[in-house]
Amino acid sequence: MSEEILKALMELFALVVRQDGGFLEKEREYVAGFLEKQLSSNLMIRYLLLFDEFIGPSIPGEEIPGNDFPSAQDSVKILNICRQINRTLNRGQKTIVMIRLYELVNSSRKFTPRKLKVIATVAEVFKILP
């Protein structure tokens, strides 16, 4: 997997887990496990730190009350990341990205409307619709 795609995936993963105001340690563990399967330990640490940077300051697991939709800023980021991934990956690889997104959300068992909206947006941009 190219550096460009790994960086895009770390940002996309961070956007998904941030939708509820924070992240859970199980979600970070999922990302670490994903990276461990893909990369050497030095690169794994580098990309895990990048994921942490994309998450930014937050309180793990803190809920954001209100709207069931991602913010406009997050929506624009999601679209840009997906367009970037769209140019590089084939349909099968994009399907695997979708599976990884569902696995990430499943790691915490928090299938919230905001997280599911992000995944639906990704599927739409990837043209992977039911």
N, CA, C and O atoms as a Tinker XYZ file with bonds, in Angstrom:
   520  protein
     1  N      0.854000   -1.175000    0.000000    73     2
     2  CA     0.000000    0.000000    0.000000    64     1     3
     3  C      0.903000    1.243000    0.000000    63     2     4     5
     4  O      1.878000    1.316000    0.748000    81     3
     5  N      0.565000    2.194000   -0.835000    73     3     6
     6  CA     1.401000    3.390000   -0.964000    64     5     7
     7  C      1.281000    4.292000    0.271000    63     6     8     9
     8  O      0.317000    4.221000    1.034000    81     7
     9  N      2.291000    5.133000    0.430000    73     7    10
    10  CA     2.299000    6.075000    1.546000    64     9    11
    11  C      1.094000    7.016000    1.465000    63    10    12    13
    12  O      0.469000    7.330000    2.478000    81    11
    13  N      0.782000    7.456000    0.256000    73    11    14
    14  CA    -0.347000    8.364000    0.043000    64    13    15
    15  C     -1.664000    7.726000    0.509000    63    14    16    17
    16  O     -2.477000    8.372000    1.170000    81    15
    17  N     -1.859000    6.471000    0.159000    73    15    18
    18  CA    -3.099000    5.780000    0.537000    64    17    19
    19  C     -3.134000    5.519000    2.033000    63    18    20    21
    20  O     -4.178000    5.693000    2.661000    81    19
    21  N     -2.021000    5.107000    2.616000    73    19    22
    22  CA    -1.996000    4.868000    4.068000    64    21    23
    23  C     -2.306000    6.144000    4.839000    63    22    24    25
    24  O     -3.042000    6.116000    5.825000    81    23
    25  N     -1.750000    7.249000    4.395000    73    23    26
    26  CA    -2.022000    8.524000    5.053000    64    25    27
    27  C     -3.508000    8.875000    4.918000    63    26    28    29
    28  O     -4.131000    9.323000    5.881000    81    27
    29  N     -4.067000    8.672000    3.736000    73    27    30
    30  CA    -5.488000    8.945000    3.516000    64    29    31
    31  C     -6.355000    8.046000    4.390000    63    30    32    33
    32  O     -7.351000    8.502000    4.952000    81    31
    33  N     -5.986000    6.776000    4.507000    73    31    34
    34  CA    -6.755000    5.857000    5.359000    64    33    35
    35  C     -6.690000    6.258000    6.829000    63    34    36    37
    36  O     -7.694000    6.174000    7.535000    81    35
    37  N     -5.529000    6.688000    7.294000    73    35    38
    38  CA    -5.414000    7.116000    8.694000    64    37    39
    39  C     -6.310000    8.318000    8.954000    63    38    40    41
    40  O     -6.944000    8.406000   10.006000    81    39
    41  N     -6.365000    9.247000    7.998000    73    39    42
    42  CA    -7.234000   10.408000    8.176000    64    41    43
    43  C     -8.704000    9.998000    8.122000    63    42    44    45
    44  O     -9.519000   10.496000    8.899000    81    43
    45  N     -9.041000    9.095000    7.210000    73    43    46
    46  CA   -10.420000    8.612000    7.112000    64    45    47
    47  C    -10.823000    7.853000    8.372000    63    46    48    49
    48  O    -11.922000    8.056000    8.889000    81    47
    49  N     -9.955000    6.985000    8.870000    73    47    50
    50  CA   -10.236000    6.269000   10.112000    64    49    51
    51  C    -10.448000    7.260000   11.257000    63    50    52    53
    52  O    -11.371000    7.101000   12.055000    81    51
    53  N     -9.593000    8.282000   11.335000    73    51    54
    54  CA    -9.716000    9.278000   12.398000    64    53    55
    55  C    -11.034000   10.032000   12.284000    63    54    56    57
    56  O    -11.684000   10.298000   13.295000    81    55
    57  N    -11.430000   10.377000   11.072000    73    55    58
    58  CA   -12.699000   11.078000   10.883000    64    57    59
    59  C    -13.875000   10.226000   11.343000    63    58    60    61
    60  O    -14.832000   10.745000   11.919000    81    59
    61  N    -13.809000    8.930000   11.094000    73    59    62
    62  CA   -14.893000    8.040000   11.521000    64    61    63
    63  C    -14.968000    7.982000   13.036000    63    62    64    65
    64  O    -16.046000    8.161000   13.604000    81    63
    65  N    -13.848000    7.738000   13.702000    73    63    66
    66  CA   -13.904000    7.569000   15.160000    64    65    67
    67  C    -14.176000    8.873000   15.888000    63    66    68    69
    68  O    -14.677000    8.853000   17.012000    81    67
    69  N    -13.859000   10.009000   15.274000    73    67    70
    70  CA   -14.110000   11.315000   15.891000    64    69    71
    71  C    -15.572000   11.738000   15.833000    63    70    72    73
    72  O    -15.944000   12.715000   16.483000    81    71
    73  N    -16.392000   11.055000   15.096000    73    71    74
    74  CA   -17.766000   11.505000   14.879000    64    73    75
    75  C    -18.578000   11.615000   16.158000    63    74    76    77
    76  O    -19.547000   12.372000   16.212000    81    75
    77  N    -18.206000   10.888000   17.160000    73    75    78
    78  CA   -18.946000   10.947000   18.424000    64    77    79
    79  C    -18.217000   11.767000   19.476000    63    78    80    81
    80  O    -18.506000   11.658000   20.668000    81    79
    81  N    -17.274000   12.588000   19.035000    73    79    82
    82  CA   -16.601000   13.494000   19.947000    64    81    83
    83  C    -15.284000   12.995000   20.478000    63    82    84    85
    84  O    -14.536000   13.768000   21.077000    81    83
    85  N    -14.983000   11.776000   20.288000    73    83    86
    86  CA   -13.736000   11.221000   20.797000    64    85    87
    87  C    -13.492000    9.880000   20.163000    63    86    88    89
    88  O    -13.974000    9.600000   19.066000    81    87
    89  N    -12.760000    9.072000   20.836000    73    87    90
    90  CA   -12.496000    7.732000   20.335000    64    89    91
    91  C    -12.431000    6.792000   21.521000    63    90    92    93
    92  O    -12.262000    7.214000   22.665000    81    91
    93  N    -12.568000    5.537000   21.230000    73    91    94
    94  CA   -12.428000    4.524000   22.261000    64    93    95
    95  C    -11.123000    3.776000   22.034000    63    94    96    97
    96  O    -10.670000    3.642000   20.897000    81    95
    97  N    -10.531000    3.298000   23.089000    73    95    98
    98  CA    -9.253000    2.602000   22.985000    64    97    99
    99  C     -9.362000    1.390000   22.050000    63    98   100   101
   100  O     -8.397000    1.051000   21.366000    81    99
   101  N    -10.520000    0.740000   22.018000    73    99   102
   102  CA   -10.699000   -0.415000   21.118000    64   101   103
   103  C    -10.561000   -0.006000   19.652000    63   102   104   105
   104  O    -10.072000   -0.778000   18.828000    81   103
   105  N    -10.996000    1.213000   19.334000    73   103   106
   106  CA   -10.867000    1.698000   17.960000    64   105   107
   107  C     -9.392000    1.920000   17.615000    63   106   108   109
   108  O     -8.945000    1.575000   16.521000    81   107
   109  N     -8.656000    2.488000   18.539000    73   107   110
   110  CA    -7.219000    2.702000   18.316000    64   109   111
   111  C     -6.500000    1.360000   18.209000    63   110   112   113
   112  O     -5.589000    1.207000   17.396000    81   111
   113  N     -6.903000    0.396000   19.021000    73   111   114
   114  CA    -6.312000   -0.942000   18.949000    64   113   115
   115  C     -6.589000   -1.588000   17.595000    63   114   116   117
   116  O     -5.732000   -2.278000   17.043000    81   115
   117  N     -7.791000   -1.360000   17.063000    73   115   118
   118  CA    -8.108000   -1.892000   15.735000    64   117   119
   119  C     -7.152000   -1.303000   14.687000    63   118   120   121
   120  O     -6.606000   -2.034000   13.860000    81   119
   121  N     -6.955000    0.017000   14.726000    73   119   122
   122  CA    -6.067000    0.683000   13.769000    64   121   123
   123  C     -4.644000    0.145000   13.920000    63   122   124   125
   124  O     -3.970000   -0.112000   12.922000    81   123
   125  N     -4.187000   -0.024000   15.153000    73   123   126
   126  CA    -2.846000   -0.568000   15.395000    64   125   127
   127  C     -2.722000   -1.974000   14.805000    63   126   128   129
   128  O     -1.710000   -2.299000   14.184000    81   127
   129  N     -3.739000   -2.800000   14.994000    73   127   130
   130  CA    -3.724000   -4.148000   14.443000    64   129   131
   131  C     -3.729000   -4.150000   12.922000    63   130   132   133
   132  O     -3.029000   -4.942000   12.291000    81   131
   133  N     -4.523000   -3.260000   12.337000    73   131   134
   134  CA    -4.560000   -3.119000   10.884000    64   133   135
   135  C     -3.177000   -2.761000   10.359000    63   134   136   137
   136  O     -2.693000   -3.370000    9.405000    81   135
   137  N     -2.542000   -1.770000   10.982000    73   135   138
   138  CA    -1.213000   -1.330000   10.542000    64   137   139
   139  C     -0.161000   -2.411000   10.755000    63   138   140   141
   140  O      0.745000   -2.577000    9.938000    81   139
   141  N     -0.286000   -3.138000   11.847000    73   139   142
   142  CA     0.682000   -4.194000   12.159000    64   141   143
   143  C      0.692000   -5.272000   11.075000    63   142   144   145
   144  O      1.741000   -5.833000   10.757000    81   143
   145  N     -0.478000   -5.555000   10.512000    73   143   146
   146  CA    -0.581000   -6.558000    9.443000    64   145   147
   147  C     -0.017000   -6.043000    8.123000    63   146   148   149
   148  O      0.386000   -6.835000    7.271000    81   147
   149  N      0.014000   -4.727000    7.947000    73   147   150
   150  CA     0.414000   -4.130000    6.674000    64   149   151
   151  C      1.888000   -3.710000    6.628000    63   150   152   153
   152  O      2.493000   -3.696000    5.556000    81   151
   153  N      2.470000   -3.366000    7.792000    73   151   154
   154  CA     3.752000   -2.667000    7.801000    64   153   155
   155  C      4.744000   -3.247000    8.793000    63   154   156   157
   156  O      4.388000   -4.042000    9.663000    81   155
   157  N      5.993000   -2.833000    8.644000    73   155   158
   158  CA     7.012000   -3.157000    9.640000    64   157   159
   159  C      6.693000   -2.375000   10.919000    63   158   160   161
   160  O      5.884000   -1.448000   10.900000    81   159
   161  N      7.328000   -2.752000   12.017000    73   159   162
   162  CA     6.991000   -2.108000   13.291000    64   161   163
   163  C      7.328000   -0.621000   13.303000    63   162   164   165
   164  O      6.584000    0.165000   13.890000    81   163
   165  N      8.438000   -0.208000   12.667000    73   163   166
   166  CA     8.785000    1.215000   12.629000    64   165   167
   167  C      7.730000    2.017000   11.868000    63   166   168   169
   168  O      7.299000    3.074000   12.328000    81   167
   169  N      7.319000    1.518000   10.713000    73   167   170
   170  CA     6.299000    2.218000    9.923000    64   169   171
   171  C      4.947000    2.179000   10.622000    63   170   172   173
   172  O      4.178000    3.138000   10.560000    81   171
   173  N      4.663000    1.065000   11.286000    73   171   174
   174  CA     3.397000    0.943000   12.014000    64   173   175
   175  C      3.286000    2.047000   13.058000    63   174   176   177
   176  O      2.245000    2.693000   13.176000    81   175
   177  N      4.354000    2.263000   13.812000    73   175   178
   178  CA     4.352000    3.304000   14.848000    64   177   179
   179  C      4.178000    4.676000   14.209000    63   178   180   181
   180  O      3.435000    5.514000   14.720000    81   179
   181  N      4.860000    4.904000   13.101000    73   179   182
   182  CA     4.763000    6.193000   12.402000    64   181   183
   183  C      3.322000    6.497000   11.985000    63   182   184   185
   184  O      2.833000    7.609000   12.181000    81   183
   185  N      2.647000    5.494000   11.407000    73   183   186
   186  CA     1.285000    5.728000   10.948000    64   185   187
   187  C      0.281000    5.756000   12.092000    63   186   188   189
   188  O     -0.748000    6.424000   11.991000    81   187
   189  N      0.560000    5.044000   13.173000    73   187   190
   190  CA    -0.311000    5.116000   14.340000    64   189   191
   191  C     -0.220000    6.500000   14.982000    63   190   192   193
   192  O     -1.225000    7.042000   15.442000    81   191
   193  N      0.969000    7.062000   15.010000    73   191   194
   194  CA     1.126000    8.430000   15.512000    64   193   195
   195  C      0.431000    9.434000   14.591000    63   194   196   197
   196  O     -0.122000   10.429000   15.059000    81   195
   197  N      0.460000    9.176000   13.303000    73   195   198
   198  CA    -0.248000   10.027000   12.351000    64   197   199
   199  C     -1.757000    9.951000   12.598000    63   198   200   201
   200  O     -2.447000   10.970000   12.565000    81   199
   201  N     -2.261000    8.745000   12.845000    73   199   202
   202  CA    -3.665000    8.557000   13.187000    64   201   203
   203  C     -4.015000    9.357000   14.439000    63   202   204   205
   204  O     -5.037000   10.042000   14.476000    81   203
   205  N     -3.165000    9.270000   15.465000    73   203   206
   206  CA    -3.384000   10.030000   16.701000    64   205   207
   207  C     -3.416000   11.531000   16.423000    63   206   208   209
   208  O     -4.229000   12.261000   16.990000    81   207
   209  N     -2.528000   11.979000   15.550000    73   207   210
   210  CA    -2.479000   13.396000   15.187000    64   209   211
   211  C     -3.778000   13.817000   14.490000    63   210   212   213
   212  O     -4.309000   14.893000   14.767000    81   211
   213  N     -4.288000   12.977000   13.593000    73   211   214
   214  CA    -5.537000   13.284000   12.900000    64   213   215
   215  C     -6.727000   13.317000   13.864000    63   214   216   217
   216  O     -7.649000   14.113000   13.688000    81   215
   217  N     -6.704000   12.458000   14.870000    73   215   218
   218  CA    -7.787000   12.461000   15.864000    64   217   219
   219  C     -7.791000   13.787000   16.607000    63   218   220   221
   220  O     -8.848000   14.367000   16.857000    81   219
   221  N     -6.602000   14.260000   16.956000    73   219   222
   222  CA    -6.513000   15.528000   17.663000    64   221   223
   223  C     -6.960000   15.398000   19.102000    63   222   224   225
   224  O     -7.242000   14.299000   19.580000    81   223
   225  N     -7.022000   16.524000   19.788000    73   223   226
   226  CA    -7.425000   16.481000   21.194000    64   225   227
   227  C     -8.901000   16.119000   21.316000    63   226   228   229
   228  O     -9.760000   16.723000   20.674000    81   227
   229  N     -9.172000   15.148000   22.131000    73   227   230
   230  CA   -10.550000   14.745000   22.384000    64   229   231
   231  C    -10.600000   13.950000   23.668000    63   230   232   233
   232  O     -9.582000   13.492000   24.188000    81   231
   233  N    -11.794000   13.802000   24.156000    73   231   234
   234  CA   -12.004000   12.988000   25.351000    64   233   235
   235  C    -12.523000   11.638000   24.870000    63   234   236   237
   236  O    -13.604000   11.570000   24.284000    81   235
   237  N    -11.766000   10.552000   25.109000    73   235   238
   238  CA   -12.183000    9.258000   24.602000    64   237   239
   239  C    -13.625000    8.908000   24.975000    63   238   240   241
   240  O    -14.025000    8.950000   26.138000    81   239
   241  N    -14.385000    8.562000   23.931000    73   239   242
   242  CA   -15.746000    8.092000   24.135000    64   241   243
   243  C    -16.768000    9.164000   24.445000    63   242   244   245
   244  O    -17.922000    8.827000   24.713000    81   243
   245  N    -16.410000   10.438000   24.424000    73   243   246
   246  CA   -17.359000   11.502000   24.749000    64   245   247
   247  C    -18.369000   11.680000   23.617000    63   246   248   249
   248  O    -17.985000   11.826000   22.457000    81   247
   249  N    -19.634000   11.668000   23.949000    73   247   250
   250  CA   -20.703000   11.811000   22.958000    64   249   251
   251  C    -20.936000   13.277000   22.624000    63   250   252   253
   252  O    -20.847000   14.140000   23.497000    81   251
   253  N    -21.238000   13.560000   21.346000    73   251   254
   254  CA   -21.649000   14.900000   20.929000    64   253   255
   255  C    -23.158000   14.844000   20.727000    63   254   256   257
   256  O    -23.632000   14.134000   19.841000    81   255
   257  N    -23.913000   15.573000   21.524000    73   255   258
   258  CA   -25.363000   15.541000   21.358000    64   257   259
   259  C    -25.782000   16.307000   20.106000    63   258   260   261
   260  O    -25.046000   17.158000   19.606000    81   259
   261  N    -26.970000   15.992000   19.613000    73   259   262
   262  CA   -27.514000   16.787000   18.509000    64   261   263
   263  C    -27.493000   16.068000   17.188000    63   262   264   265
   264  O    -27.875000   14.902000   17.084000    81   263
   265  N    -27.044000   16.776000   16.185000    73   263   266
   266  CA   -27.117000   16.383000   14.792000    64   265   267
   267  C    -26.579000   14.970000   14.521000    63   266   268   269
   268  O    -25.565000   14.559000   15.086000    81   267
   269  N    -27.276000   14.245000   13.650000    73   267   270
   270  CA   -26.850000   12.904000   13.267000    64   269   271
   271  C    -25.959000   12.914000   12.031000    63   270   272   273
   272  O    -25.632000   11.853000   11.499000    81   271
   273  N    -25.562000   14.093000   11.570000    73   271   274
   274  CA   -24.743000   14.203000   10.373000    64   273   275
   275  C    -23.356000   14.731000   10.728000    63   274   276   277
   276  O    -23.211000   15.515000   11.667000    81   275
   277  N    -22.324000   14.300000    9.974000    73   275   278
   278  CA   -20.990000   14.867000   10.191000    64   277   279
   279  C    -21.002000   16.370000    9.915000    63   278   280   281
   280  O    -21.852000   16.862000    9.173000    81   279
   281  N    -20.069000   17.087000   10.507000    73   279   282
   282  CA   -19.973000   18.533000   10.270000    64   281   283
   283  C    -19.646000   18.789000    8.805000    63   282   284   285
   284  O    -19.173000   17.896000    8.102000    81   283
   285  N    -19.898000   19.999000    8.354000    73   283   286
   286  CA   -19.593000   20.370000    6.966000    64   285   287
   287  C    -18.097000   20.222000    6.698000    63   286   288   289
   288  O    -17.692000   19.759000    5.632000    81   287
   289  N    -17.287000   20.617000    7.667000    73   287   290
   290  CA   -15.836000   20.511000    7.520000    64   289   291
   291  C    -15.407000   19.049000    7.372000    63   290   292   293
   292  O    -14.589000   18.724000    6.511000    81   291
   293  N    -15.959000   18.173000    8.211000    73   291   294
   294  CA   -15.636000   16.749000    8.111000    64   293   295
   295  C    -16.135000   16.173000    6.794000    63   294   296   297
   296  O    -15.453000   15.352000    6.180000    81   295
   297  N    -17.311000   16.592000    6.355000    73   295   298
   298  CA   -17.872000   16.091000    5.093000    64   297   299
   299  C    -16.969000   16.435000    3.913000    63   298   300   301
   300  O    -16.746000   15.603000    3.034000    81   299
   301  N    -16.453000   17.651000    3.896000    73   299   302
   302  CA   -15.541000   18.063000    2.815000    64   301   303
   303  C    -14.256000   17.224000    2.858000    63   302   304   305
   304  O    -13.765000   16.776000    1.822000    81   303
   305  N    -13.723000   17.019000    4.055000    73   303   306
   306  CA   -12.512000   16.195000    4.193000    64   305   307
   307  C    -12.762000   14.777000    3.708000    63   306   308   309
   308  O    -11.936000   14.203000    2.997000    81   307
   309  N    -13.906000   14.210000    4.092000    73   307   310
   310  CA   -14.251000   12.846000    3.690000    64   309   311
   311  C    -14.325000   12.746000    2.171000    63   310   312   313
   312  O    -13.774000   11.816000    1.581000    81   311
   313  N    -14.998000   13.695000    1.541000    73   311   314
   314  CA   -15.111000   13.683000    0.073000    64   313   315
   315  C    -13.743000   13.792000   -0.586000    63   314   316   317
   316  O    -13.465000   13.076000   -1.548000    81   315
   317  N    -12.895000   14.665000   -0.089000    73   315   318
   318  CA   -11.561000   14.819000   -0.675000    64   317   319
   319  C    -10.720000   13.550000   -0.520000    63   318   320   321
   320  O    -10.032000   13.142000   -1.455000    81   319
   321  N    -10.775000   12.939000    0.639000    73   319   322
   322  CA   -10.022000   11.701000    0.876000    64   321   323
   323  C    -10.531000   10.603000   -0.051000    63   322   324   325
   324  O     -9.741000    9.876000   -0.652000    81   323
   325  N    -11.829000   10.487000   -0.163000    73   323   326
   326  CA   -12.417000    9.437000   -1.011000    64   325   327
   327  C    -12.065000    9.647000   -2.478000    63   326   328   329
   328  O    -11.797000    8.683000   -3.195000    81   327
   329  N    -12.065000   10.884000   -2.923000    73   327   330
   330  CA   -11.669000   11.168000   -4.316000    64   329   331
   331  C    -10.216000   10.779000   -4.541000    63   330   332   333
   332  O     -9.873000   10.230000   -5.588000    81   331
   333  N     -9.370000   11.059000   -3.571000    73   331   334
   334  CA    -7.958000   10.690000   -3.655000    64   333   335
   335  C     -7.814000    9.169000   -3.744000    63   334   336   337
   336  O     -7.070000    8.656000   -4.580000    81   335
   337  N     -8.524000    8.463000   -2.886000    73   335   338
   338  CA    -8.475000    7.001000   -2.880000    64   337   339
   339  C     -9.062000    6.463000   -4.183000    63   338   340   341
   340  O     -8.541000    5.499000   -4.743000    81   339
   341  N    -10.126000    7.068000   -4.663000    73   339   342
   342  CA   -10.790000    6.645000   -5.902000    64   341   343
   343  C     -9.834000    6.636000   -7.083000    63   342   344   345
   344  O     -9.914000    5.756000   -7.940000    81   343
   345  N     -8.929000    7.610000   -7.136000    73   343   346
   346  CA    -7.985000    7.711000   -8.251000    64   345   347
   347  C     -6.938000    6.606000   -8.225000    63   346   348   349
   348  O     -6.349000    6.284000   -9.258000    81   347
   349  N     -6.702000    6.027000   -7.062000    73   347   350
   350  CA    -5.592000    5.096000   -6.902000    64   349   351
   351  C     -6.015000    3.626000   -6.807000    63   350   352   353
   352  O     -5.365000    2.755000   -7.384000    81   351
   353  N     -7.086000    3.356000   -6.093000    73   351   354
   354  CA    -7.475000    1.970000   -5.846000    64   353   355
   355  C     -8.498000    1.477000   -6.859000    63   354   356   357
   356  O     -9.291000    2.250000   -7.396000    81   355
   357  N     -8.459000    0.163000   -7.109000    73   355   358
   358  CA    -9.477000   -0.434000   -7.963000    64   357   359
   359  C    -10.706000   -0.791000   -7.122000    63   358   360   361
   360  O    -10.696000   -0.628000   -5.902000    81   359
   361  N    -11.749000   -1.272000   -7.772000    73   359   362
   362  CA   -13.018000   -1.562000   -7.087000    64   361   363
   363  C    -12.851000   -2.555000   -5.938000    63   362   364   365
   364  O    -13.426000   -2.365000   -4.866000    81   363
   365  N    -12.079000   -3.596000   -6.151000    73   363   366
   366  CA   -11.864000   -4.590000   -5.100000    64   365   367
   367  C    -11.164000   -4.004000   -3.888000    63   366   368   369
   368  O    -11.519000   -4.304000   -2.748000    81   367
   369  N    -10.167000   -3.163000   -4.141000    73   367   370
   370  CA    -9.444000   -2.527000   -3.040000    64   369   371
   371  C    -10.338000   -1.543000   -2.286000    63   370   372   373
   372  O    -10.241000   -1.418000   -1.065000    81   371
   373  N    -11.210000   -0.846000   -3.018000    73   371   374
   374  CA   -12.143000    0.074000   -2.359000    64   373   375
   375  C    -13.145000   -0.705000   -1.515000    63   374   376   377
   376  O    -13.564000   -0.235000   -0.457000    81   375
   377  N    -13.527000   -1.880000   -1.971000    73   375   378
   378  CA   -14.426000   -2.729000   -1.184000    64   377   379
   379  C    -13.747000   -3.129000    0.123000    63   378   380   381
   380  O    -14.390000   -3.172000    1.172000    81   379
   381  N    -12.456000   -3.419000    0.062000    73   379   382
   382  CA   -11.707000   -3.772000    1.275000    64   381   383
   383  C    -11.645000   -2.583000    2.225000    63   382   384   385
   384  O    -11.750000   -2.760000    3.439000    81   383
   385  N    -11.477000   -1.376000    1.693000    73   383   386
   386  CA   -11.503000   -0.175000    2.542000    64   385   387
   387  C    -12.846000   -0.089000    3.265000    63   386   388   389
   388  O    -12.892000    0.210000    4.458000    81   387
   389  N    -13.931000   -0.350000    2.547000    73   387   390
   390  CA   -15.267000   -0.327000    3.163000    64   389   391
   391  C    -15.366000   -1.355000    4.298000    63   390   392   393
   392  O    -15.896000   -1.061000    5.370000    81   391
   393  N    -14.859000   -2.540000    4.049000    73   391   394
   394  CA   -14.880000   -3.589000    5.077000    64   393   395
   395  C    -14.097000   -3.134000    6.303000    63   394   396   397
   396  O    -14.539000   -3.323000    7.437000    81   395
   397  N    -12.936000   -2.534000    6.070000    73   395   398
   398  CA   -12.106000   -2.049000    7.193000    64   397   399
   399  C    -12.830000   -0.962000    7.986000    63   398   400   401
   400  O    -12.703000   -0.903000    9.209000    81   399
   401  N    -13.582000   -0.110000    7.307000    73   399   402
   402  CA   -14.345000    0.926000    8.020000    64   401   403
   403  C    -15.405000    0.296000    8.913000    63   402   404   405
   404  O    -15.584000    0.713000   10.058000    81   403
   405  N    -16.113000   -0.711000    8.392000    73   403   406
   406  CA   -17.108000   -1.404000    9.217000    64   405   407
   407  C    -16.436000   -2.131000   10.378000    63   406   408   409
   408  O    -16.964000   -2.130000   11.491000    81   407
   409  N    -15.291000   -2.746000   10.141000    73   407   410
   410  CA   -14.572000   -3.421000   11.221000    64   409   411
   411  C    -14.139000   -2.416000   12.295000    63   410   412   413
   412  O    -14.204000   -2.705000   13.490000    81   411
   413  N    -13.702000   -1.250000   11.861000    73   411   414
   414  CA   -13.296000   -0.213000   12.809000    64   413   415
   415  C    -14.459000    0.175000   13.714000    63   414   416   417
   416  O    -14.301000    0.233000   14.934000    81   415
   417  N    -15.613000    0.437000   13.138000    73   415   418
   418  CA   -16.787000    0.811000   13.934000    64   417   419
   419  C    -17.219000   -0.363000   14.807000    63   418   420   421
   420  O    -17.605000   -0.174000   15.961000    81   419
   421  N    -17.153000   -1.564000   14.262000    73   419   422
   422  CA   -17.549000   -2.753000   15.013000    64   421   423
   423  C    -16.617000   -3.010000   16.200000    63   422   424   425
   424  O    -17.032000   -3.606000   17.194000    81   423
   425  N    -15.367000   -2.566000   16.102000    73   423   426
   426  CA   -14.419000   -2.801000   17.199000    64   425   427
   427  C    -14.907000   -2.190000   18.505000    63   426   428   429
   428  O    -14.610000   -2.703000   19.584000    81   427
   429  N    -15.655000   -1.095000   18.409000    73   427   430
   430  CA   -16.175000   -0.445000   19.618000    64   429   431
   431  C    -17.656000   -0.757000   19.848000    63   430   432   433
   432  O    -18.219000   -0.434000   20.894000    81   431
   433  N    -18.272000   -1.389000   18.851000    73   431   434
   434  CA   -19.714000   -1.700000   18.905000    64   433   435
   435  C    -20.562000   -0.431000   19.003000    63   434   436   437
   436  O    -21.655000   -0.451000   19.569000    81   435
   437  N    -20.045000    0.684000   18.441000    73   435   438
   438  CA   -20.777000    1.954000   18.476000    64   437   439
   439  C    -21.192000    2.341000   17.050000    63   438   440   441
   440  O    -20.571000    3.193000   16.413000    81   439
   441  N    -22.239000    1.702000   16.578000    73   439   442
   442  CA   -22.762000    2.005000   15.252000    64   441   443
   443  C    -23.716000    3.190000   15.367000    63   442   444   445
   444  O    -24.936000    3.028000   15.329000    81   443
   445  N    -23.146000    4.373000   15.506000    73   443   446
   446  CA   -23.952000    5.574000   15.683000    64   445   447
   447  C    -24.363000    6.134000   14.319000    63   446   448   449
   448  O    -23.718000    5.845000   13.312000    81   447
   449  N    -25.430000    6.928000   14.284000    73   447   450
   450  CA   -25.871000    7.507000   13.004000    64   449   451
   451  C    -24.779000    8.306000   12.295000    63   450   452   453
   452  O    -24.656000    8.235000   11.073000    81   451
   453  N    -23.996000    9.057000   13.045000    73   451   454
   454  CA   -22.933000    9.863000   12.417000    64   453   455
   455  C    -21.874000    8.983000   11.759000    63   454   456   457
   456  O    -21.446000    9.257000   10.638000    81   455
   457  N    -21.456000    7.937000   12.446000    73   455   458
   458  CA   -20.450000    7.036000   11.872000    64   457   459
   459  C    -21.003000    6.330000   10.637000    63   458   460   461
   460  O    -20.309000    6.191000    9.630000    81   459
   461  N    -22.240000    5.892000   10.720000    73   459   462
   462  CA   -22.847000    5.201000    9.582000    64   461   463
   463  C    -23.043000    6.138000    8.397000    63   462   464   465
   464  O    -22.953000    5.702000    7.249000    81   463
   465  N    -23.307000    7.409000    8.652000    73   463   466
   466  CA   -23.425000    8.396000    7.565000    64   465   467
   467  C    -22.086000    8.566000    6.858000    63   466   468   469
   468  O    -22.042000    8.690000    5.634000    81   467
   469  N    -21.001000    8.574000    7.616000    73   467   470
   470  CA   -19.676000    8.685000    7.006000    64   469   471
   471  C    -19.431000    7.487000    6.093000    63   470   472   473
   472  O    -18.984000    7.647000    4.957000    81   471
   473  N    -19.724000    6.291000    6.591000    73   471   474
   474  CA   -19.511000    5.083000    5.799000    64   473   475
   475  C    -20.397000    5.094000    4.554000    63   474   476   477
   476  O    -19.960000    4.685000    3.478000    81   475
   477  N    -21.626000    5.554000    4.695000    73   475   478
   478  CA   -22.528000    5.648000    3.531000    64   477   479
   479  C    -21.990000    6.635000    2.500000    63   478   480   481
   480  O    -22.090000    6.395000    1.296000    81   479
   481  N    -21.425000    7.732000    2.965000    73   479   482
   482  CA   -20.826000    8.716000    2.055000    64   481   483
   483  C    -19.644000    8.108000    1.308000    63   482   484   485
   484  O    -19.505000    8.294000    0.099000    81   483
   485  N    -18.805000    7.390000    2.023000    73   483   486
   486  CA   -17.656000    6.729000    1.397000    64   485   487
   487  C    -18.147000    5.750000    0.326000    63   486   488   489
   488  O    -17.617000    5.727000   -0.785000    81   487
   489  N    -19.148000    4.951000    0.656000    73   487   490
   490  CA   -19.686000    3.988000   -0.309000    64   489   491
   491  C    -20.227000    4.690000   -1.546000    63   490   492   493
   492  O    -20.050000    4.215000   -2.668000    81   491
   493  N    -20.879000    5.814000   -1.335000    73   491   494
   494  CA   -21.434000    6.560000   -2.462000    64   493   495
   495  C    -20.338000    7.108000   -3.366000    63   494   496   497
   496  O    -20.437000    7.001000   -4.589000    81   495
   497  N    -19.302000    7.689000   -2.787000    73   495   498
   498  CA   -18.199000    8.224000   -3.579000    64   497   499
   499  C    -17.449000    7.108000   -4.290000    63   498   500   501
   500  O    -17.011000    7.278000   -5.427000    81   499
   501  N    -17.299000    5.970000   -3.626000    73   499   502
   502  CA   -16.632000    4.809000   -4.230000    64   501   503
   503  C    -17.530000    4.106000   -5.244000    63   502   504   505
   504  O    -17.074000    3.222000   -5.969000    81   503
   505  N    -18.798000    4.493000   -5.298000    73   503   506
   506  CA   -19.804000    3.857000   -6.162000    64   505   507
   507  C    -19.988000    2.376000   -5.791000    63   506   508   509
   508  O    -20.125000    1.505000   -6.650000    81   507
   509  N    -19.987000    2.133000   -4.465000    73   507   510
   510  CA   -20.244000    0.796000   -3.915000    64   509   511
   511  C    -21.557000    0.907000   -3.157000    63   510   512   513
   512  O    -21.567000    1.123000   -1.945000    81   511
   513  N    -22.638000    0.761000   -3.858000    73   511   514
   514  CA   -23.961000    0.941000   -3.263000    64   513   515
   515  C    -24.713000   -0.375000   -3.260000    63   514   516   517
   516  O    -24.485000   -1.231000   -4.115000    81   515
   517  N    -25.623000   -0.537000   -2.283000    73   515   518
   518  CA   -26.405000   -1.782000   -2.237000    64   517   519
   519  C    -27.361000   -1.901000   -3.405000    63   518   520
   520  O    -28.087000   -2.889000   -3.510000    81   519
